[in-house]
């Protein structure tokens, strides 16, 4: 227990760093995921191609490689940002590809008659998607989106290797101070468990309120 009590501020800083990464990256992933899902079902061929390329490239690129590309590549083009923001971009973009595919599968569950009825009323594609299709699609994919964001929270551990303050990175300092490595990781695991269970609880509430009855 002394590993935690003697280093409460260190654990707290790492825990809050992981929470911050998770929240901001999740917001970016959801926004980009909704956008790319819209592109993938758009009637414009160039938008469908862009969405397909985005998903294909990011889903088949290792996250660590994407971190290297963002944190080391973007500054070469004159874009210099805090490492935490670079990590948010990498995590958010990577996860957006998975959110996009989850949403697209949800869109495919919406009866085509819904869209046809909306267009017969004079609604544009954008209005049909925003007001008719996506709300119904989101209701059917709440659980898998929750699982995707839980994976994002765990993937945030990679950011510690790039000088970003997060929970897993605390083990380096504690190991140098001579603390028992097993108990160090036990408390780190407890921190991740709190985060993932919180996300799970939030999406469970969303599913109970808005989910589609099976």
Short mmCIF file of C-alpha atoms in Angstrom, two decimals, residues 9-10 14 16-18 25 53-54 57 70 82 102 120 127-128 146 158 166-167 173 175 181 188 195 200-202 210:
data_model
loop_
_atom_site.label_atom_id
_atom_site.label_comp_id
_atom_site.label_asym_id
_atom_site.label_seq_id
_atom_site.Cartn_x
_atom_site.Cartn_y
_atom_site.Cartn_z
CA UNK A 9 0.77 12.89 -6.29
CA UNK A 10 2.73 10.96 -8.94
CA UNK A 14 -0.46 10.13 -14.29
CA UNK A 16 -5.32 12.71 -14.65
CA UNK A 17 -3.02 12.68 -17.69
CA UNK A 18 -4.62 9.45 -18.93
CA UNK A 25 -9.05 11.84 -27.96
CA UNK A 53 -8.73 5.58 -47.82
CA UNK A 54 -8.86 7.15 -44.33
CA UNK A 57 -4.85 3.39 -43.93
CA UNK A 70 2.57 12.63 -35.85
CA UNK A 82 2.71 20.31 -27.14
CA UNK A 102 -19.03 0.92 -36.26
CA UNK A 120 -39.48 12.46 -50.80
CA UNK A 127 -30.46 16.74 -43.62
CA UNK A 128 -31.50 13.12 -44.11
CA UNK A 146 -18.24 2.15 -25.85
CA UNK A 158 1.69 4.33 -25.74
CA UNK A 166 0.07 9.36 -18.39
CA UNK A 167 -0.56 6.56 -15.92
CA UNK A 173 10.01 6.85 -11.80
CA UNK A 175 11.21 1.70 -10.49
CA UNK A 181 7.56 -3.37 -9.50
CA UNK A 188 -1.45 1.26 -12.37
CA UNK A 195 -11.25 4.61 -16.18
CA UNK A 200 -18.49 1.17 -19.51
CA UNK A 201 -20.96 2.53 -16.95
CA UNK A 202 -21.60 5.69 -19.00
CA UNK A 210 -31.48 5.25 -26.00
#
